[in-house]
Short mmCIF file of C-alpha atoms in Angstrom, two decimals:
data_model
loop_
_atom_site.label_atom_id
_atom_site.label_comp_id
_atom_site.label_asym_id
_atom_site.label_seq_id
_atom_site.Cartn_x
_atom_site.Cartn_y
_atom_site.Cartn_z
CA MET A 23 -50.69 -72.17 -60.01
CA SER A 24 -51.85 -69.04 -60.87
CA THR A 25 -49.84 -65.51 -60.34
CA CYS A 26 -51.29 -62.83 -58.90
CA LEU A 27 -51.47 -59.45 -61.00
CA ILE A 28 -53.41 -57.10 -59.02
CA SER A 29 -54.36 -56.73 -55.67
CA ILE A 30 -57.48 -54.36 -55.78
CA ILE A 31 -57.58 -52.24 -52.14
CA ILE A 32 -61.22 -51.38 -51.18
CA PRO A 33 -61.87 -49.41 -47.58
CA SER A 34 -65.03 -50.10 -46.58
CA TYR A 35 -66.42 -47.74 -43.73
CA ARG A 36 -70.48 -48.33 -43.19
CA THR A 37 -70.61 -49.32 -46.67
CA GLU A 38 -74.85 -49.40 -48.13
CA ALA A 39 -75.03 -53.11 -48.15
CA GLN A 40 -76.05 -51.97 -52.17
CA VAL A 41 -73.76 -50.36 -52.14
CA LEU A 42 -70.83 -52.18 -52.38
CA GLN A 43 -72.17 -55.21 -54.15
CA ARG A 44 -72.34 -52.68 -57.15
CA CYS A 45 -68.52 -51.79 -56.80
CA LEU A 46 -67.79 -55.66 -55.72
CA VAL A 47 -69.49 -56.92 -59.76
CA SER A 48 -67.89 -54.19 -61.67
CA VAL A 49 -64.44 -55.72 -59.86
CA ASN A 50 -66.23 -59.80 -60.47
CA ARG A 51 -66.50 -58.38 -64.65
CA GLN A 52 -63.04 -58.10 -64.62
CA ARG A 53 -61.32 -59.74 -67.78
CA PHE A 54 -57.81 -60.71 -68.27
CA ASP A 55 -56.50 -62.58 -72.08
CA ASP A 56 -54.71 -64.75 -70.02
CA SER A 57 -56.30 -67.21 -68.08
CA ASN A 58 -53.71 -68.36 -65.37
CA ILE A 59 -54.69 -64.72 -64.07
CA CYS A 60 -55.09 -64.17 -60.67
CA ILE A 61 -56.77 -61.35 -58.83
CA GLU A 62 -56.64 -60.81 -54.74
CA CYS A 63 -59.91 -57.97 -53.82
CA LEU A 64 -59.41 -57.36 -50.41
CA ILE A 65 -62.64 -55.48 -48.75
CA LEU A 66 -60.68 -53.73 -45.68
CA PHE A 67 -63.88 -53.09 -43.33
CA ASP A 68 -62.51 -50.01 -41.10
CA GLY A 69 -64.69 -51.36 -37.61
CA LYS A 70 -67.24 -54.67 -37.29
CA PRO A 71 -69.68 -54.79 -40.29
CA ASP A 72 -72.51 -56.29 -40.60
CA PRO A 73 -72.54 -60.46 -40.98
CA SER A 74 -74.44 -60.14 -44.18
CA LEU A 75 -71.90 -58.07 -45.80
CA ILE A 76 -69.68 -60.36 -45.47
CA LYS A 77 -72.49 -63.72 -47.06
CA MET A 78 -72.73 -60.95 -49.25
CA ILE A 79 -68.91 -61.05 -51.00
CA ARG A 80 -68.18 -64.65 -49.81
CA GLN A 81 -71.16 -65.50 -52.53
CA ILE A 82 -70.55 -62.74 -54.79
CA SER A 83 -67.91 -64.71 -57.17
CA LEU A 84 -68.71 -66.15 -60.64
CA SER A 85 -64.52 -66.64 -61.57
CA ASP A 86 -62.22 -69.21 -60.33
CA SER A 87 -59.41 -65.60 -61.63
CA ILE A 88 -61.15 -63.66 -58.14
CA VAL A 89 -60.49 -64.22 -55.33
CA PHE A 90 -62.26 -61.98 -52.05
CA LYS A 91 -61.00 -61.42 -49.24
CA PRO A 92 -62.66 -59.52 -46.32
CA VAL A 93 -60.20 -58.42 -43.89
CA VAL A 94 -62.29 -57.10 -40.69
CA LEU A 95 -60.18 -53.81 -39.02
CA SER A 96 -60.25 -51.60 -35.75
CA HIS A 97 -61.64 -48.14 -36.62
CA SER A 98 -58.66 -46.20 -37.33
CA GLY A 99 -59.85 -44.46 -40.69
CA VAL A 100 -59.28 -44.53 -44.40
CA SER A 101 -55.60 -43.96 -44.37
CA THR A 102 -53.91 -46.60 -41.42
CA THR A 103 -56.68 -49.33 -43.44
CA ARG A 104 -55.03 -48.19 -47.15
CA ASN A 105 -51.68 -48.96 -45.58
CA GLN A 106 -52.47 -52.32 -44.01
CA GLY A 107 -54.01 -53.38 -47.34
CA ILE A 108 -51.07 -52.62 -48.74
CA LYS A 109 -48.61 -54.83 -46.18
CA LEU A 110 -51.15 -57.52 -47.01
CA SER A 111 -50.85 -57.63 -50.75
CA GLN A 112 -49.00 -59.91 -53.22
CA GLY A 113 -50.17 -58.75 -56.17
CA LYS A 114 -47.66 -57.72 -58.44
CA TRP A 115 -49.83 -53.95 -59.35
CA ILE A 116 -52.09 -52.61 -56.21
CA ALA A 117 -55.34 -50.68 -57.11
CA PHE A 118 -57.14 -48.72 -55.15
CA VAL A 119 -61.34 -48.58 -55.14
CA ASP A 120 -63.52 -47.08 -53.20
CA ALA A 121 -66.79 -48.89 -51.71
CA ASP A 122 -69.55 -46.76 -53.46
CA ASP A 123 -67.96 -47.16 -56.90
CA GLU A 124 -67.26 -49.05 -59.72
CA LEU A 125 -64.51 -50.64 -62.35
CA PRO A 126 -66.24 -50.32 -65.93
CA ASP A 127 -65.27 -53.96 -68.02
CA ASN A 128 -61.78 -54.22 -68.40
CA ALA A 129 -60.62 -51.76 -67.06
CA LEU A 130 -57.85 -53.50 -65.29
CA ASN A 131 -56.56 -55.05 -68.55
CA THR A 132 -56.23 -52.05 -69.99
CA LEU A 133 -54.20 -50.33 -67.52
CA VAL A 134 -51.81 -53.88 -66.71
CA GLU A 135 -51.24 -54.16 -70.63
CA TYR A 136 -49.66 -50.27 -70.73
CA GLY A 137 -47.99 -50.37 -67.86
CA ASP A 138 -46.44 -53.92 -68.27
CA LYS A 139 -45.67 -53.08 -71.65
CA TYR A 140 -44.12 -49.76 -71.09
CA ASN A 141 -42.24 -51.13 -67.83
CA CYS A 142 -44.19 -48.38 -65.42
CA ASP A 143 -44.35 -47.56 -61.53
CA ILE A 144 -47.15 -46.02 -62.28
CA VAL A 145 -50.93 -45.90 -64.98
CA GLN A 146 -53.36 -43.98 -64.53
CA GLY A 147 -56.65 -43.95 -67.19
CA SER A 148 -59.23 -41.22 -67.34
CA TYR A 149 -62.42 -41.50 -65.17
CA ILE A 150 -66.26 -40.85 -65.07
CA THR A 151 -67.97 -38.36 -62.63
CA LYS A 152 -71.33 -40.05 -61.97
CA LEU A 153 -73.99 -36.76 -60.62
CA ALA A 154 -77.44 -37.16 -59.66
CA ALA A 155 -78.56 -36.65 -63.39
CA SER A 156 -75.76 -36.17 -65.77
CA THR A 157 -72.21 -37.43 -66.61
CA GLU A 158 -68.61 -35.80 -66.40
CA HIS A 159 -65.80 -37.46 -68.10
CA HIS A 160 -62.13 -36.40 -66.41
CA ILE A 161 -59.32 -36.81 -69.43
CA TYR A 162 -55.42 -35.62 -68.50
CA GLN A 163 -54.51 -36.07 -72.08
CA PRO A 164 -56.17 -37.29 -75.12
CA GLU A 165 -53.70 -39.74 -76.48
CA SER A 166 -51.57 -42.27 -74.08
CA VAL A 167 -47.90 -40.67 -72.87
CA LEU A 168 -45.52 -42.07 -71.27
CA PHE A 169 -43.96 -39.41 -68.72
CA GLU A 170 -40.35 -39.75 -68.24
CA ARG A 171 -37.28 -37.84 -67.03
CA GLU A 172 -38.05 -34.40 -67.40
CA LYS A 173 -41.37 -34.79 -68.33
CA LEU A 174 -42.46 -36.18 -65.05
CA GLU A 175 -41.78 -33.47 -63.83
CA GLU A 176 -44.46 -31.94 -65.59
CA LEU A 177 -47.24 -34.21 -64.59
CA ARG A 178 -45.97 -33.51 -60.73
CA TYR A 179 -46.67 -29.53 -61.41
CA ASP A 180 -50.43 -31.12 -62.63
CA ILE A 181 -50.67 -33.35 -59.36
CA LEU A 182 -50.58 -30.48 -56.99
CA SER A 183 -53.26 -28.63 -59.65
CA PRO A 184 -56.63 -30.81 -58.74
CA ASP A 185 -58.78 -28.94 -60.96
CA GLN A 186 -56.49 -31.09 -63.66
CA GLY A 187 -57.55 -34.88 -62.10
CA LEU A 188 -54.42 -36.35 -61.02
CA GLY A 189 -54.64 -36.35 -57.70
CA LEU A 190 -57.16 -39.45 -57.25
CA VAL A 191 -55.14 -42.37 -55.86
CA TRP A 192 -58.99 -44.63 -57.47
CA GLY A 193 -58.13 -44.81 -60.82
CA LYS A 194 -54.70 -46.02 -61.55
CA LEU A 195 -52.54 -48.84 -60.78
CA PHE A 196 -48.90 -49.02 -58.86
CA LEU A 197 -46.44 -51.14 -58.94
CA ARG A 198 -45.85 -52.76 -55.58
CA SER A 199 -42.23 -52.92 -55.31
CA PHE A 200 -41.96 -49.48 -56.50
CA LEU A 201 -44.45 -49.08 -53.05
CA ILE A 202 -42.96 -51.29 -50.91
CA ASP A 203 -39.17 -50.16 -51.56
CA ASN A 204 -39.52 -46.59 -51.83
CA ASN A 205 -41.67 -46.77 -48.03
CA ILE A 206 -44.52 -44.66 -50.44
CA LEU A 207 -47.93 -44.45 -47.87
CA PHE A 208 -50.66 -43.06 -46.98
CA ASP A 209 -50.64 -40.17 -44.01
CA SER A 210 -53.06 -40.68 -41.48
CA SER A 211 -52.15 -37.37 -39.81
CA VAL A 212 -55.00 -35.83 -42.20
CA ALA A 213 -58.07 -36.23 -43.07
CA VAL A 214 -58.30 -34.38 -46.15
CA GLY A 215 -55.82 -34.28 -49.28
CA GLU A 216 -54.14 -37.45 -47.88
CA ASP A 217 -54.68 -39.19 -51.88
CA THR A 218 -53.48 -36.24 -53.60
CA ALA A 219 -49.84 -36.36 -50.98
CA PHE A 220 -49.45 -40.07 -51.80
CA VAL A 221 -50.23 -39.90 -55.81
CA PHE A 222 -47.60 -36.92 -55.47
CA SER A 223 -44.41 -39.17 -53.06
CA ALA A 224 -45.34 -41.68 -55.77
CA ALA A 225 -44.96 -39.47 -58.65
CA LEU A 226 -41.81 -38.11 -57.47
CA ALA A 227 -39.74 -41.24 -56.43
CA ALA A 228 -41.46 -42.41 -59.57
CA LYS A 229 -39.17 -43.56 -63.22
CA ARG A 230 -41.98 -43.71 -65.62
CA VAL A 231 -46.05 -42.84 -65.18
CA GLY A 232 -47.79 -43.40 -67.96
CA SER A 233 -51.46 -42.37 -69.11
CA ILE A 234 -53.55 -43.82 -71.11
CA PRO A 235 -57.27 -42.31 -72.74
CA GLN A 236 -59.46 -44.89 -72.27
CA ASP A 237 -62.13 -44.87 -68.30
CA VAL A 238 -61.03 -46.63 -66.31
CA TYR A 239 -63.35 -45.50 -63.21
CA ARG A 240 -66.58 -44.81 -62.69
CA TYR A 241 -66.41 -42.05 -58.93
CA TYR A 242 -70.38 -41.53 -58.03
CA ARG A 243 -70.04 -38.27 -56.79
CA ASN A 244 -73.06 -38.97 -52.92
CA MET A 245 -73.92 -35.69 -52.06
CA GLY A 246 -74.79 -37.50 -48.63
CA SER A 247 -71.35 -38.28 -47.77
CA ALA A 248 -69.09 -37.54 -45.42
CA VAL A 249 -67.45 -35.87 -47.74
CA THR A 250 -69.76 -32.88 -48.46
CA ALA A 251 -71.80 -33.40 -45.03
CA PHE A 252 -71.13 -29.93 -42.72
CA ARG A 253 -68.06 -29.98 -41.00
CA SER A 254 -67.44 -27.30 -37.97
CA ASP A 255 -64.42 -28.03 -38.52
CA TYR A 256 -63.56 -28.14 -41.77
CA VAL A 257 -61.24 -25.31 -42.12
CA ASP A 258 -59.29 -26.93 -39.72
CA ARG A 259 -58.84 -30.24 -41.55
CA ILE A 260 -57.86 -28.63 -44.79
CA VAL A 261 -55.39 -26.54 -43.11
CA THR A 262 -54.02 -29.14 -41.80
CA SER A 263 -53.26 -30.64 -45.40
CA MET A 264 -52.40 -27.45 -46.43
CA ARG A 265 -49.13 -27.78 -44.18
CA ALA A 266 -48.47 -31.47 -44.60
CA MET A 267 -48.20 -31.13 -48.46
CA ARG A 268 -45.87 -27.93 -47.81
CA LYS A 269 -43.56 -29.82 -44.87
CA LEU A 270 -43.99 -33.49 -47.52
CA ILE A 271 -42.76 -31.37 -50.37
CA ILE A 272 -39.54 -29.18 -48.19
CA GLN A 273 -38.84 -32.45 -47.02
CA SER A 274 -38.21 -34.46 -50.51
CA ASN A 275 -35.98 -31.90 -51.41
CA HIS A 276 -37.76 -30.58 -55.28
CA PRO A 277 -38.62 -26.95 -53.29
CA GLU A 278 -39.15 -25.90 -57.12
CA TYR A 279 -42.79 -27.22 -56.75
CA ILE A 280 -42.86 -24.66 -53.41
CA SER A 281 -44.60 -22.81 -56.48
CA GLY A 282 -46.66 -25.06 -57.42
CA LEU A 283 -48.90 -25.07 -53.77
CA ASN A 284 -50.49 -22.16 -55.08
CA ASP A 285 -53.38 -23.88 -57.17
CA TYR A 286 -53.36 -27.23 -54.44
CA VAL A 287 -54.38 -24.40 -51.95
CA LEU A 288 -56.99 -22.31 -54.08
CA PHE A 289 -58.75 -25.39 -55.21
CA HIS A 290 -58.99 -27.00 -51.32
CA LEU A 291 -60.43 -22.80 -50.71
CA LEU A 292 -63.33 -23.10 -53.45
CA LEU A 293 -63.78 -26.82 -51.69
CA ILE A 294 -64.43 -24.22 -48.68
CA GLN A 295 -66.60 -22.46 -50.44
CA LEU A 296 -68.89 -24.90 -50.93
CA HIS A 297 -68.50 -27.19 -48.27
CA TYR A 298 -68.43 -25.22 -44.95
CA LEU A 299 -69.03 -21.37 -45.78
CA PHE A 300 -71.77 -21.64 -47.76
CA HIS A 301 -73.05 -25.11 -46.69
CA PRO A 302 -76.50 -24.44 -46.52
CA GLN A 303 -76.59 -26.80 -42.64
CA ALA A 304 -74.51 -23.61 -40.72
CA PRO A 305 -75.34 -23.14 -37.90
CA TRP A 306 -74.91 -19.74 -38.76
CA THR A 307 -77.13 -16.33 -38.71
CA GLU A 308 -76.21 -13.66 -41.87
CA ALA A 309 -74.12 -11.80 -40.15
CA GLU A 310 -72.19 -14.57 -38.43
CA ARG A 311 -71.74 -15.91 -41.91
CA LYS A 312 -70.23 -12.57 -42.87
CA ALA A 313 -67.57 -12.79 -40.29
CA GLU A 314 -66.57 -16.57 -41.36
CA TYR A 315 -66.44 -15.77 -44.71
CA ARG A 316 -63.75 -12.51 -43.67
CA ARG A 317 -62.23 -15.21 -41.43
CA VAL A 318 -61.22 -17.29 -43.52
CA LEU A 319 -60.36 -15.46 -46.50
CA ALA A 320 -57.84 -13.26 -44.06
CA MET A 321 -56.02 -16.40 -43.49
CA THR A 322 -52.22 -16.37 -44.65
CA VAL A 323 -52.97 -19.32 -46.45
CA PHE A 324 -55.32 -18.34 -48.44
CA ALA A 325 -54.71 -15.15 -48.49
CA GLU A 326 -51.57 -14.88 -49.95
CA PRO A 327 -52.70 -17.19 -53.12
CA LEU A 328 -55.68 -15.34 -53.84
CA ARG A 329 -53.50 -12.75 -53.74
CA LEU A 330 -50.92 -14.05 -56.39
CA GLY A 331 -53.59 -14.82 -58.80
CA GLY A 332 -53.08 -17.13 -61.47
CA PHE A 333 -55.74 -18.75 -62.17
CA GLN A 334 -55.08 -19.64 -65.64
CA ARG A 335 -54.11 -23.19 -65.12
CA PHE A 336 -58.47 -23.16 -63.66
CA GLY A 337 -61.55 -23.43 -65.79
CA LEU A 338 -63.48 -20.71 -66.37
CA ALA A 339 -66.24 -21.27 -63.21
CA LYS A 340 -63.37 -22.00 -60.86
CA ARG A 341 -61.99 -18.95 -62.26
CA ILE A 342 -65.04 -16.60 -61.79
CA SER A 343 -65.67 -17.86 -58.02
CA LEU A 344 -61.65 -17.44 -57.15
CA SER A 345 -62.48 -13.85 -58.38
CA THR A 346 -64.86 -13.34 -56.10
CA LEU A 347 -63.30 -14.50 -53.12
CA ARG A 348 -60.07 -12.58 -53.99
CA HIS A 349 -62.31 -9.37 -53.86
CA HIS A 350 -64.11 -10.12 -51.04
CA TRP A 351 -67.39 -10.38 -53.27
CA PHE A 352 -70.20 -12.48 -50.97
CA LEU A 353 -73.03 -12.25 -52.22
CA ALA A 354 -71.90 -13.56 -55.76
CA SER A 355 -69.58 -16.69 -53.39
CA ARG A 356 -72.30 -17.34 -52.30
CA PHE A 357 -74.22 -17.50 -55.15
CA ILE A 358 -71.83 -19.83 -57.43
CA ALA A 359 -72.02 -22.06 -54.09
CA TRP A 360 -75.61 -22.17 -54.57
CA ILE A 361 -75.27 -23.27 -58.63
CA ARG A 362 -72.66 -25.18 -58.20
CA ARG A 363 -75.19 -27.21 -55.74
CA LEU A 364 -77.35 -27.43 -57.51
CA GLN A 365 -75.86 -28.86 -59.98
CA ILE A 366 -73.78 -31.80 -58.56
CA ASN A 367 -78.02 -32.42 -57.39
CA GLY A 368 -79.29 -32.80 -60.70
CA LEU A 369 -81.92 -29.90 -60.15
#
């Protein structure tokens, strides 16, 4: 009888058929040395899907070692959907994959080998970001590293620094028993930063976290997605997330990580710059945009980290961008946002 080694949790909300198929084909290509290994892939539809998607899932599997399980849920958001996936999962390990991304060949086997060898609670790898006309490679450590005891503190600070790329729920394996025993779930009350809160909570409870340099995930940056569409409540959503992260740290009895919140807040301010203040679809006049720019930068949650400075943990481009925001250089901030949008769109 096959052992269920990994539960892959894929939340899907109005995913286009060809995009979901690309994701599932990459799952179907995963192979393991042990022929008795079984992988379950839970495709959790956040709302009733088109019947053709269910039919596609049932036809896609070419291997008895990977079992695809479509599950239809009432629409409740990605965090609640992922929590339901954790509840339904049966594997020793849990992997989260977004429906519009994909796994490189042998990604899961590479993660499992290291995680099992070193008895990890979490194991993570590098990942690739696919832009419209370019590719970015994100690697945390050039060699395999085992974080335990005092070394875990370094990892936790880096999770709070989004520029490090660690606060992403995908590109990792989580030991299911570890998540269950420590009641680690996604916070459904926030709509921004739920990944980082989940990963940080897991890192606080973990005894061993493995990091390997191999690429284990391909993230497709989609400029047409809900993540980058203009939202009038975008700032409010981010502020709610910042407050939730602060509360999480305080309640965890680890106040030493409060200082790490500055990087977390400043990174999200850069998102506001790109996806809100200088979004091309924002319905403002020039005067209104300038007024909103000043209003956001005057908010205590952003003004205090900007005042403190200390942008050293960011790359050069982000340091320059943060400096323009710190000094309220409106035109320079707009130019940087315009350049970044061109880069993302591959123009």
